[in-house]
Short mmCIF file of C-alpha atoms in Angstrom, two decimals:
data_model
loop_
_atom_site.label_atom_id
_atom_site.label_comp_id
_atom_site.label_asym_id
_atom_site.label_seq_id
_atom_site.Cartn_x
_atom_site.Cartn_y
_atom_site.Cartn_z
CA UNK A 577 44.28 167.78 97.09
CA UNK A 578 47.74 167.27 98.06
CA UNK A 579 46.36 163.64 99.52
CA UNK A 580 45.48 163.38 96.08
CA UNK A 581 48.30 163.84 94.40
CA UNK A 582 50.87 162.04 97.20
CA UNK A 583 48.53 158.85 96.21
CA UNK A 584 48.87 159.22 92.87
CA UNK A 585 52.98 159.68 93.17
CA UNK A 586 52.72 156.18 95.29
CA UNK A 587 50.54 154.53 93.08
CA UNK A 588 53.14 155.58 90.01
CA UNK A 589 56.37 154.75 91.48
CA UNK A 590 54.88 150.89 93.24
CA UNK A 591 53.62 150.28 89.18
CA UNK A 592 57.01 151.62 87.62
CA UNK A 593 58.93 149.53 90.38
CA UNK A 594 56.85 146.41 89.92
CA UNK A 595 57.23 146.33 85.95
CA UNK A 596 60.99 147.46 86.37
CA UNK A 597 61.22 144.48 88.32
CA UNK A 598 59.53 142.29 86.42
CA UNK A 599 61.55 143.79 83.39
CA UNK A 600 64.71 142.91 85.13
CA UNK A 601 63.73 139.18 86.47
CA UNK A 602 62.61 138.83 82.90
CA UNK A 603 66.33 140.02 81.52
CA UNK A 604 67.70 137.99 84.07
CA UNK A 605 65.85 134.84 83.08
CA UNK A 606 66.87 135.28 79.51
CA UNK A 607 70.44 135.63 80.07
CA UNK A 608 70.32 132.75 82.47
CA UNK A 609 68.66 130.85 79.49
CA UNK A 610 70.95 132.18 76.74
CA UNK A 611 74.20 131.32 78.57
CA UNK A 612 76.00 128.06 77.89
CA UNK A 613 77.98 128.57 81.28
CA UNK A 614 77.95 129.15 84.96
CA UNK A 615 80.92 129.78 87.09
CA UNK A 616 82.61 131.00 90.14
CA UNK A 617 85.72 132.07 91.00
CA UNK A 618 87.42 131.82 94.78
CA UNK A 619 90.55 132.26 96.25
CA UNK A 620 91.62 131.74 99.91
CA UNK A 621 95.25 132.24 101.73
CA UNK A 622 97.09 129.05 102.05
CA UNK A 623 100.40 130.59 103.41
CA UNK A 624 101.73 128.75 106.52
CA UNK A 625 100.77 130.15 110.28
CA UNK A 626 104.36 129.31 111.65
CA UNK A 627 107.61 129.19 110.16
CA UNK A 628 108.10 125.52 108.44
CA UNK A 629 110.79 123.35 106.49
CA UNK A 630 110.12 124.66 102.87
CA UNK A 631 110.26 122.75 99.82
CA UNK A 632 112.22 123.12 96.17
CA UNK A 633 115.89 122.86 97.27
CA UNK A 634 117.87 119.65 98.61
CA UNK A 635 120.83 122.39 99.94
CA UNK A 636 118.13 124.02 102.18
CA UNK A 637 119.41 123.57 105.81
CA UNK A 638 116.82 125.77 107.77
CA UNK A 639 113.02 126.51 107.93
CA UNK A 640 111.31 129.34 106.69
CA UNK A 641 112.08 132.86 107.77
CA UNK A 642 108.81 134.91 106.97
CA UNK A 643 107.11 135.92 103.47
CA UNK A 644 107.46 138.19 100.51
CA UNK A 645 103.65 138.01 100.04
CA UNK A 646 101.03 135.39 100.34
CA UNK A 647 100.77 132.28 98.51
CA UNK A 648 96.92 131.50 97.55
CA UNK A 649 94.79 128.16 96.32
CA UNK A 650 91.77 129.14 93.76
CA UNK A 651 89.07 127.41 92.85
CA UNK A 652 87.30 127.86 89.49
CA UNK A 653 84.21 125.70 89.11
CA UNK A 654 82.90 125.92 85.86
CA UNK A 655 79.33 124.20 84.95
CA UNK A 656 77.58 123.40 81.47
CA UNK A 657 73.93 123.53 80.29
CA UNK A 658 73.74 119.77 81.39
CA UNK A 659 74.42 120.53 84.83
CA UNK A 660 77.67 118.88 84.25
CA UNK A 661 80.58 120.32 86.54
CA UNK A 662 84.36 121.07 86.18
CA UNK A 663 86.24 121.75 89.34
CA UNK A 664 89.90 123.28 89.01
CA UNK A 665 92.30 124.07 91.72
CA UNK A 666 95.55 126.12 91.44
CA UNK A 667 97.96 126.37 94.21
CA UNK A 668 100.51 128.14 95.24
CA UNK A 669 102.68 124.95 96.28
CA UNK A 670 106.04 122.61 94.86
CA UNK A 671 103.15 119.97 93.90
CA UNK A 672 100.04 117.63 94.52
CA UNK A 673 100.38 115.23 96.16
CA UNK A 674 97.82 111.73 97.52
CA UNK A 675 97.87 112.92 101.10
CA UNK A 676 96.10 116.37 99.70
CA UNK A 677 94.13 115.42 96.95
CA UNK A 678 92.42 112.31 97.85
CA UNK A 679 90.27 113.91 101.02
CA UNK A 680 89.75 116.67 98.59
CA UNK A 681 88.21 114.48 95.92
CA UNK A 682 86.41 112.22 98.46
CA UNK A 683 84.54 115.30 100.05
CA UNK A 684 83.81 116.47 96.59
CA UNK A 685 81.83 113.01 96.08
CA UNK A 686 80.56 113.17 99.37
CA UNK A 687 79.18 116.93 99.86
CA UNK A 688 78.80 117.76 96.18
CA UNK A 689 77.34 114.91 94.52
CA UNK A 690 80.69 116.04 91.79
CA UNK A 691 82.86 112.98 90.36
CA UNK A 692 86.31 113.07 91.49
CA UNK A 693 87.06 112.85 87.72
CA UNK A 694 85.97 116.29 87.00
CA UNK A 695 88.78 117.98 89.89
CA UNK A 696 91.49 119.23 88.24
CA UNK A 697 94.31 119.90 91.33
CA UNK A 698 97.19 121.90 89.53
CA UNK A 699 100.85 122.88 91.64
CA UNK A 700 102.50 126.30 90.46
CA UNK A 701 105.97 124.41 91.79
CA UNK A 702 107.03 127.58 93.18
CA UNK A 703 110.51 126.40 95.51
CA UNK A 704 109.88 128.96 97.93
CA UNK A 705 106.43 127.36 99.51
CA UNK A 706 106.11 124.71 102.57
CA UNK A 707 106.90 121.09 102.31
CA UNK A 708 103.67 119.15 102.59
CA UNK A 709 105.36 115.66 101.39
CA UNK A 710 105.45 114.48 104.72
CA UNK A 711 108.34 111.84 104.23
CA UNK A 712 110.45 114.70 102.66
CA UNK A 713 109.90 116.60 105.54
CA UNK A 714 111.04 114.58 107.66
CA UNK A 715 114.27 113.44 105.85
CA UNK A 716 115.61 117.39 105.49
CA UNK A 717 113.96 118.53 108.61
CA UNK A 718 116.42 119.91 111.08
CA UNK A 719 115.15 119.77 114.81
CA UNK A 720 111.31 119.05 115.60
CA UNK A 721 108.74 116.87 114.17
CA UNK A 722 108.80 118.63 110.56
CA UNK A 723 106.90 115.79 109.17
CA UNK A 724 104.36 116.25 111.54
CA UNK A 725 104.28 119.58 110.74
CA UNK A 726 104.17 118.83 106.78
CA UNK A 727 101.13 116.53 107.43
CA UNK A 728 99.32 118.63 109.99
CA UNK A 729 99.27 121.91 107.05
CA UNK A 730 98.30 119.15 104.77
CA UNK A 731 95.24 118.44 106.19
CA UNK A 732 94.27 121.86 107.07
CA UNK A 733 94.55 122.51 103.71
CA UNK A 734 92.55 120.17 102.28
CA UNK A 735 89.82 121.30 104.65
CA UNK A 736 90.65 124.93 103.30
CA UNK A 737 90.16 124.04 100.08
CA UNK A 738 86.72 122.31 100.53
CA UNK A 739 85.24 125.15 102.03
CA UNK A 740 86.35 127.03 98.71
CA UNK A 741 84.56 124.77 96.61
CA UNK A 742 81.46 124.98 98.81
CA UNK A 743 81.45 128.73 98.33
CA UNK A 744 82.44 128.88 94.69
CA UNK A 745 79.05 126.00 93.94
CA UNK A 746 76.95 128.83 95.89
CA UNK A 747 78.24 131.59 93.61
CA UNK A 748 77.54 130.09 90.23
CA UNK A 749 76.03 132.57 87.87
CA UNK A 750 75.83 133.13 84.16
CA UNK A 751 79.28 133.30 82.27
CA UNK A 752 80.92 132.89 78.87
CA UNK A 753 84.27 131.43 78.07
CA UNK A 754 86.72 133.07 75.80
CA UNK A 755 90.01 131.69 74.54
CA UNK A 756 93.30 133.67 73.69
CA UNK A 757 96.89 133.17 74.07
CA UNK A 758 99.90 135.80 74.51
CA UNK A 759 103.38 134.97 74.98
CA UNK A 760 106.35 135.09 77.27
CA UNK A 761 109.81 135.17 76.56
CA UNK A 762 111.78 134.57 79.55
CA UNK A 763 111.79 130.93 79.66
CA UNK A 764 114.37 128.90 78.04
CA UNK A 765 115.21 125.12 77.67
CA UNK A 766 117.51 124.05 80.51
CA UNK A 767 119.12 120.93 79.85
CA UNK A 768 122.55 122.20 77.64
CA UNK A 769 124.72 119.04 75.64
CA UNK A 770 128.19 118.85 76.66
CA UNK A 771 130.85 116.56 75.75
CA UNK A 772 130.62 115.41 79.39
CA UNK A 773 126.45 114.68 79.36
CA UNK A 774 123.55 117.58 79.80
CA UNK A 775 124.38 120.26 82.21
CA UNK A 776 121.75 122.15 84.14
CA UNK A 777 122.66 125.83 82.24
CA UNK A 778 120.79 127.51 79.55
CA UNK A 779 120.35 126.08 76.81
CA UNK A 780 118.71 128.58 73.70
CA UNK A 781 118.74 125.90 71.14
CA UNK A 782 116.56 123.86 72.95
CA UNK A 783 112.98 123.18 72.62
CA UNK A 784 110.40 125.76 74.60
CA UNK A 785 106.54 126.46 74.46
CA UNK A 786 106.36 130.28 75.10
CA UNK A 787 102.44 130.44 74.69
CA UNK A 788 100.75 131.72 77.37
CA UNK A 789 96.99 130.60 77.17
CA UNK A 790 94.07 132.12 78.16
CA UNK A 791 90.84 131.36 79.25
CA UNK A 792 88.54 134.27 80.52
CA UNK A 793 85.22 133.81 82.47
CA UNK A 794 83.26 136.73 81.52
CA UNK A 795 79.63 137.94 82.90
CA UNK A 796 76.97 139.14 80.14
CA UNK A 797 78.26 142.47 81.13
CA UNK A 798 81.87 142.21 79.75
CA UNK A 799 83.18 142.01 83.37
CA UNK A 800 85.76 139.31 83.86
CA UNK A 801 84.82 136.55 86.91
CA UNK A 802 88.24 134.13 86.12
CA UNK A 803 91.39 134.29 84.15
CA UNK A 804 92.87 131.18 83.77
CA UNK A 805 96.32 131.19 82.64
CA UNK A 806 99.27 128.69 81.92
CA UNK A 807 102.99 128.81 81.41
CA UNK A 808 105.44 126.45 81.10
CA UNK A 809 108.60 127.30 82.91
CA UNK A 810 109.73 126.47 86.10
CA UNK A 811 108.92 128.75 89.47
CA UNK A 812 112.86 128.52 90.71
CA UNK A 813 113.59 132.53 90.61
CA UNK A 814 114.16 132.33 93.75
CA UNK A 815 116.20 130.03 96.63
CA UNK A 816 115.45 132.44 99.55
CA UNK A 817 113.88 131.29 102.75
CA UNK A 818 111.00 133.45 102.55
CA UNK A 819 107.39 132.18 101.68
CA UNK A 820 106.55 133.33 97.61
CA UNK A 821 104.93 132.48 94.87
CA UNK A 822 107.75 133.10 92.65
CA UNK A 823 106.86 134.75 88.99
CA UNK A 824 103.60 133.22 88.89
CA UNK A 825 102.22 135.13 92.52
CA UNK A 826 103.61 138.05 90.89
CA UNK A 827 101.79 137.76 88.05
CA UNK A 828 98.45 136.76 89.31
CA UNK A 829 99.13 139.75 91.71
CA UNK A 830 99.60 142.47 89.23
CA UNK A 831 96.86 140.74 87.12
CA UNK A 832 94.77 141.26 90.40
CA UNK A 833 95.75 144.44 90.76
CA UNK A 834 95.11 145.83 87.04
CA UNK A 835 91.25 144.16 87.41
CA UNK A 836 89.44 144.46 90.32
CA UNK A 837 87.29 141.83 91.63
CA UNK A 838 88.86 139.18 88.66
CA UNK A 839 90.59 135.81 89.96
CA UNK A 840 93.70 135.04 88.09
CA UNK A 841 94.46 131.58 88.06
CA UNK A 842 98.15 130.26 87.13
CA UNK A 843 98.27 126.84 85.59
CA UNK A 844 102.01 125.54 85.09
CA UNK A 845 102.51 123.78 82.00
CA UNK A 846 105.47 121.42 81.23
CA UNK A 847 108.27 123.15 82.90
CA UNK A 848 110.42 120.23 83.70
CA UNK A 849 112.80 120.94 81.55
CA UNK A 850 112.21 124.80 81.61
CA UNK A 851 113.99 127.61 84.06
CA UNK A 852 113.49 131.50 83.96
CA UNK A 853 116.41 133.34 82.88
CA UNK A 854 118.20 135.28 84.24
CA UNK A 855 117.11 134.35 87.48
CA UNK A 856 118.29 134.58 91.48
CA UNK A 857 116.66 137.81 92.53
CA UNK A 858 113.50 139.14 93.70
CA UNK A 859 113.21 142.06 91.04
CA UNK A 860 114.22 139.00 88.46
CA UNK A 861 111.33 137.48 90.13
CA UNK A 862 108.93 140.18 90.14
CA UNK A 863 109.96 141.18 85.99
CA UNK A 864 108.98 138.07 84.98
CA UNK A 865 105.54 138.03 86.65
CA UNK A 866 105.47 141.32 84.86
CA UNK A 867 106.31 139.67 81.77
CA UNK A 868 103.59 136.86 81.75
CA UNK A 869 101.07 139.17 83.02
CA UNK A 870 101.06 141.47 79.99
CA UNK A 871 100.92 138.12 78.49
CA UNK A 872 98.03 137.59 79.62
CA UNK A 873 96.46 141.30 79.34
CA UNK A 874 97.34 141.07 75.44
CA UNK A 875 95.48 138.00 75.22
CA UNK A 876 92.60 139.42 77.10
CA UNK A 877 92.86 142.39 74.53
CA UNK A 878 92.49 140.34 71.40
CA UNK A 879 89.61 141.27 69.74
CA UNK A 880 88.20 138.35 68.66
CA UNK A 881 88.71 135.59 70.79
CA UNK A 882 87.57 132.07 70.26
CA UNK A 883 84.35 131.50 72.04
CA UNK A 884 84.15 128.45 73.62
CA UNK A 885 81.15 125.97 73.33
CA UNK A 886 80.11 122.81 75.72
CA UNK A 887 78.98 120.53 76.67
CA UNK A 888 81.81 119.35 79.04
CA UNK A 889 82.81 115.74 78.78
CA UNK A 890 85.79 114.33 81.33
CA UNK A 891 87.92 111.40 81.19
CA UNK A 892 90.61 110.33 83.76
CA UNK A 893 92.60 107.19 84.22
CA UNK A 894 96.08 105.58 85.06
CA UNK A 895 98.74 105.25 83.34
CA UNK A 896 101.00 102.24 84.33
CA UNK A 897 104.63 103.00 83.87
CA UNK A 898 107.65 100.60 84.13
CA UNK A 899 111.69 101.02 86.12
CA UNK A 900 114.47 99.85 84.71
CA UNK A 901 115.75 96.80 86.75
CA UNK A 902 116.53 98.01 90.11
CA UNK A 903 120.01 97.71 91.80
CA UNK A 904 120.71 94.75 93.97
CA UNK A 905 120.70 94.82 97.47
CA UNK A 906 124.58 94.48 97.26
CA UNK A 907 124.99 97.08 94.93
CA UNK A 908 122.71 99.33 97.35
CA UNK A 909 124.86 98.34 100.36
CA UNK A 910 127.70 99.83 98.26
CA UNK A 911 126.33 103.06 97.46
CA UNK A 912 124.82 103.18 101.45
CA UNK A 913 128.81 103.02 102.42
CA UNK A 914 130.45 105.10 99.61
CA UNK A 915 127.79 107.24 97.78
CA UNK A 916 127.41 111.31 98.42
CA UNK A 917 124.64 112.44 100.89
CA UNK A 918 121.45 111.95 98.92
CA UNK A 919 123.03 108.53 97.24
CA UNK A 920 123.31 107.05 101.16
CA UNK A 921 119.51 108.22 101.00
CA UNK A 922 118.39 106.94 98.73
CA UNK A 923 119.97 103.97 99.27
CA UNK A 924 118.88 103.23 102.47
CA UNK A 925 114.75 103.69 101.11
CA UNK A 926 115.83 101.23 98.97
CA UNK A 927 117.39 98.81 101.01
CA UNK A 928 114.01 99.58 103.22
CA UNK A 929 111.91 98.40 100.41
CA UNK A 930 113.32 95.25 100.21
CA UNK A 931 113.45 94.05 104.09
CA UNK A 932 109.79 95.93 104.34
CA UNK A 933 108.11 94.64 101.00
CA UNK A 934 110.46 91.82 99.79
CA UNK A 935 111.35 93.71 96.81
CA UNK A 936 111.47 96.97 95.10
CA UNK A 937 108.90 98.51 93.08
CA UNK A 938 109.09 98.03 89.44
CA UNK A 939 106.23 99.95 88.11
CA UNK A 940 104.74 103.01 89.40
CA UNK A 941 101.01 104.05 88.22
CA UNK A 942 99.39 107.83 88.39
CA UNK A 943 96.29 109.30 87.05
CA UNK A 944 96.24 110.80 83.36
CA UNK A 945 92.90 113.50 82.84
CA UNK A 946 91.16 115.25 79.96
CA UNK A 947 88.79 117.94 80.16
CA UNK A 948 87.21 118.71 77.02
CA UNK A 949 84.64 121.88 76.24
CA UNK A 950 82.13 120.84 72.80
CA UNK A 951 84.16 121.26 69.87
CA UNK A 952 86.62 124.14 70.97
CA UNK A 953 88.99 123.12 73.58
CA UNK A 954 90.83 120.33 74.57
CA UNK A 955 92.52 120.80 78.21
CA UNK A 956 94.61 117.78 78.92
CA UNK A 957 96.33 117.28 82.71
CA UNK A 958 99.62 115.52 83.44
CA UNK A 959 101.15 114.42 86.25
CA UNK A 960 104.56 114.56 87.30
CA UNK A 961 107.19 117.41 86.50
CA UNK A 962 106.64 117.24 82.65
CA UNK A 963 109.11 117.92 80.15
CA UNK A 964 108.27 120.32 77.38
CA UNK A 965 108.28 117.18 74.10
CA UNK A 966 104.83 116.23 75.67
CA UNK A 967 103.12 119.53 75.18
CA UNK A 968 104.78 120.19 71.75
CA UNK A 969 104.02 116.89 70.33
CA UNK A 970 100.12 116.93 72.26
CA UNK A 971 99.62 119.87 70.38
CA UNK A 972 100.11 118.29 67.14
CA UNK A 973 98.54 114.88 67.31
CA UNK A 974 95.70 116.05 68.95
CA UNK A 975 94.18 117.87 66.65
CA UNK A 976 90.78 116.42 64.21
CA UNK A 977 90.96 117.74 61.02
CA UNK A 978 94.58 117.12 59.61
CA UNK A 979 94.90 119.88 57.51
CA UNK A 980 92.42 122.25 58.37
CA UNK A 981 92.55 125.96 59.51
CA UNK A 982 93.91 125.97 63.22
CA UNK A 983 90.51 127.79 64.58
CA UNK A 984 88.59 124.99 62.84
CA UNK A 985 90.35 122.46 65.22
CA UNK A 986 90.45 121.93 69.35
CA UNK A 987 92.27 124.35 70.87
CA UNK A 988 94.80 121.63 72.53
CA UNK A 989 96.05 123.19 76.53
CA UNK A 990 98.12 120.92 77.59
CA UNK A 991 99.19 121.24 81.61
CA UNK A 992 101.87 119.26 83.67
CA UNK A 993 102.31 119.08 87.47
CA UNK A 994 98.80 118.25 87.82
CA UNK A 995 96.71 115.93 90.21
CA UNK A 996 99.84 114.21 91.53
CA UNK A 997 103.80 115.38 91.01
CA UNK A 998 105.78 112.66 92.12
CA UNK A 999 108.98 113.43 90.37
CA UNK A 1000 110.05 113.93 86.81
CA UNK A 1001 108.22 112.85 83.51
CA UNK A 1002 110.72 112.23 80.60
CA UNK A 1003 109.81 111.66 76.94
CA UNK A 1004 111.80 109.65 75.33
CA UNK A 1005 114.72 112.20 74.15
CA UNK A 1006 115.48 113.54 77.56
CA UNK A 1007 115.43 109.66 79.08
CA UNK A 1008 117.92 108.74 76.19
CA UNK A 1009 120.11 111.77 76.82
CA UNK A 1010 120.48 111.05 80.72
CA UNK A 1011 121.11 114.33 83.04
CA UNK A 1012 118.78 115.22 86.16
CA UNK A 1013 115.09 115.20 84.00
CA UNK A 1014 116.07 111.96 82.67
CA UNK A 1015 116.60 109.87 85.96
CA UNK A 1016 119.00 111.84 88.36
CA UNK A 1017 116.91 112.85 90.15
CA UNK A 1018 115.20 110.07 90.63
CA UNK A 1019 118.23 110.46 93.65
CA UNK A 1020 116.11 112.35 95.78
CA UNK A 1021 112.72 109.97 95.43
CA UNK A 1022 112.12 106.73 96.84
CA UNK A 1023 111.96 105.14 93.07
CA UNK A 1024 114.80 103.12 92.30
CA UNK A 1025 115.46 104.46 89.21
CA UNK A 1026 114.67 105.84 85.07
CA UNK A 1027 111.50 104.99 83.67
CA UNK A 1028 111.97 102.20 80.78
CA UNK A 1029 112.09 103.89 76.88
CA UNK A 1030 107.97 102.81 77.28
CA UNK A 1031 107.46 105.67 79.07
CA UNK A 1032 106.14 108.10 76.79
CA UNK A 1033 104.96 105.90 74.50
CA UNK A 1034 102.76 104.99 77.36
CA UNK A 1035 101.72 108.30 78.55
CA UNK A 1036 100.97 109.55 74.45
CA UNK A 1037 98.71 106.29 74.25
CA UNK A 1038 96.71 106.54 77.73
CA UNK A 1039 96.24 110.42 76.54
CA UNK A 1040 94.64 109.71 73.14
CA UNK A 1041 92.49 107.12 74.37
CA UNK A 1042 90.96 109.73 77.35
CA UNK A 1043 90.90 112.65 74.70
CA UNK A 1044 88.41 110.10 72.40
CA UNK A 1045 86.20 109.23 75.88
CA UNK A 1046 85.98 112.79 76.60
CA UNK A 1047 85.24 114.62 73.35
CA UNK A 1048 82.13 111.39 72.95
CA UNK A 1049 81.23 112.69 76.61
CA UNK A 1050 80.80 115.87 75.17
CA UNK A 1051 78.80 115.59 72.43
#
């Protein structure tokens, strides 16, 4: 009898586990059906073994001296019912540069089968990470190979990164995208009029975007995969020697923190012309990570967030931008025997160019991207430290339906300091008014000089033109 009954117990608890099963493969299916998205989420430590020449600050006279906390690259691959993929890197770093992104995108081609269109490399510009331009390196480096050193991390980061990406395409799984913004108030225009030109000091008449957007990667459950979240102000809090992500590790930390198991993503936005005030301490530091993570957490809280739709459609090209006429070699030769420090620098690259190339450059070209998602969002990547005008006047002129309600048009993200940061981006304003954004600092590059008055003229045009291939992509 008890035979019996032990069979029928087995019998009842293999049919209740099979059609549970089945049940949930069933439920699984359908929500794999139902769901526009897939994603991942991954983020690996990209903080320096050794101590290393660090990057931000021309003054700095000595190498690192250990960390405040780690600084991090994360991957977010996001994939649409088409099968079409989105790959988007944020790092903990002063920028992107050639040496880092190029092996990254190859590989991606390679391995993948993924365009190198659709990777989205994005630089936090915090000044207290390592300097990976190698030729920098080696300028400021004090003792040792330090531009060695500076292409040696390089490539081991690269390699880092790859193996992300790898792990991230193994993790996809069924998401949806949601779209909010908060704000943060601690940024503040930079570049203050004088009667003697624009001085580096705050300036609170000047023009700021204190939006914080938001773009959450939620499972079916509610649970949160990604946050990816921009802010455009720069990461110069600090001028220590120690390793940090500034206000942006603090607040992808705390974010961290507050949601277990969520990746929080920090995409700078066009800071050039944008500092943190006050600023100069590490609890400065740490209040305004504080600041843009409840940001963030109020825009995760908003109860109806704007869902976002595919499919995904990407566009990426160059824009060709144009010098001023360069200095002559005599007028170098001057500034080689009577110029300050980084004049006699720059100088000398100069005067480099011209017995090495015959000449010196006169146009530079860099990649312009657009990412667009259906009808809903239009996520548009710069290069170059970008001054604020372009994100302002982006988020006008891109919009469809002059005149309609706001939620009835693109959502319009516009991010600088992406896929390659060779130096300052002007608009137009901030070339005519002169100061360090507007060509000064141009000093400390090996370009000979300001941009021409083309230059956002230029940029504006090239974006337009990739926002119309893109949003046809996506349709």
């Amino acid at each position: 009898m008890i035979d019996r009954i032990q069979q029928i117990v087995l019998i009842t608890v293999f049919v209740s586990g099979y059609f549970i099963g089945t049940a949930n493969s069933v439920l699984s299916a359908e929500v794999e059906k139902q769901s526009e998205w897939r994603a991942a989420a991954i983020s690996v430590v990209i903080t320096p073994e050794k101590s290393m020449w660090m990057s931000g600050y021309a003054s700095r006279n000595k190498p690192s001296e250990g960390k405040v906390h780690d600084l991090y690259a994360k991957v977010l691959i996001i994939e649409d019912m088409r099968g079409q993929k989105v790959v988007i890197v944020t790092t903990d770093l002063i920028g992107i540069t050639p040496a880092l992104r190029d092996p990254i995108a190859a590989r991606l081609e390679s391995e993948f089968k993924i365009p190198s269109t659709a990777l989205l490399m994005n630089a936090s510009h915090t000044h207290c990470g390592p300097e990976l331009r190698e030729g920098k390196a080696s300028r400021r480096g004090l003792g040792g190979d330090r531009g060695a050193e500076a292409r040696e991390y390089t490539q081991k980061l690269s390699k880092k990164i790859v193996g992300a990406i790898g792990q991230a395409l193994s993790k996809l799984e069924p998401v949806q995208l949601k779209y909010s913004y908060g704000r943060a108030g601690f940024s503040m225009n930079r570049r203050l009029p004088t009667a003697k030109g624009v001085s580096n000091s705050p300036h609170p008449q000047g023009p700021v975007d204190q939006r914080v957007p938001v773009l959450s990667v939620k499972r079916p459950d509610g649970s949160i995969v990604a946050a990816l979240f921009g802010y455009a102000c720069h990461n110069t809090t600090l001028s220590f020697y120690q390793f940090c992500g500034d206000y942006a590790g603090f607040a992808q930390e705390y974010l961290e923190a507050d949601h277990p198991g969520m990746i929080a993503l920090f995409m700078m936005g066009c800071g050039g012309d944008q500092n943190p005030y006050p600023r100069r301490t590490l609890d400065l530091a740490k209040q305004h990570g504080r600041a843009l993570s409840n940001a963030v957490e109020v825009a995760l809280s908003v109860r109806q967030p704007r869902l976002i739709h595919g499919p995904l459609g990407v566009a990426m090209d160059d824009v060709e931008l144009e010098f001023v006429t360069p200095p002559s070699r005599e007028e170098l030769l001057r500034k080689q025997k009577q110029g300050n420090k980084y004049e006699k620098s720059h100088a000398t690259r100069l005067l480099a160019q011209i017995e090495e190339r015959g000449g010196i450059q006169t146009r530079y070209a860099f990649p312009l991207q657009v990412i667009q998602f259906g009808n809903d969002l239009t996520l548009t990547a710069i290069c170059g430290e970008t001054v604020v005008d372009y994100s302002l006047r982006l988020q006008k002129e891109l919009k469809i339906n002059s005149g309609a309600e706001e939620e009835e048009d693109p959502i319009i993200w516009v991010a600088g300091y992406s896929n390659h940061v060779f130096g300052y981006l002007p608009s137009l304003r901030v070339l005519k008014e002169g100061g360090y954004e507007g060509g000064g600092a141009m000093t400390y590059t090996s370009y000979p000089g300001p941009f021409t008055d083309s230059v956002e003229k230029r940029v504006i045009s090239k974006i337009k033109e990739l926002t119309k291939q893109a949003r046809k992509a996506s349709q």
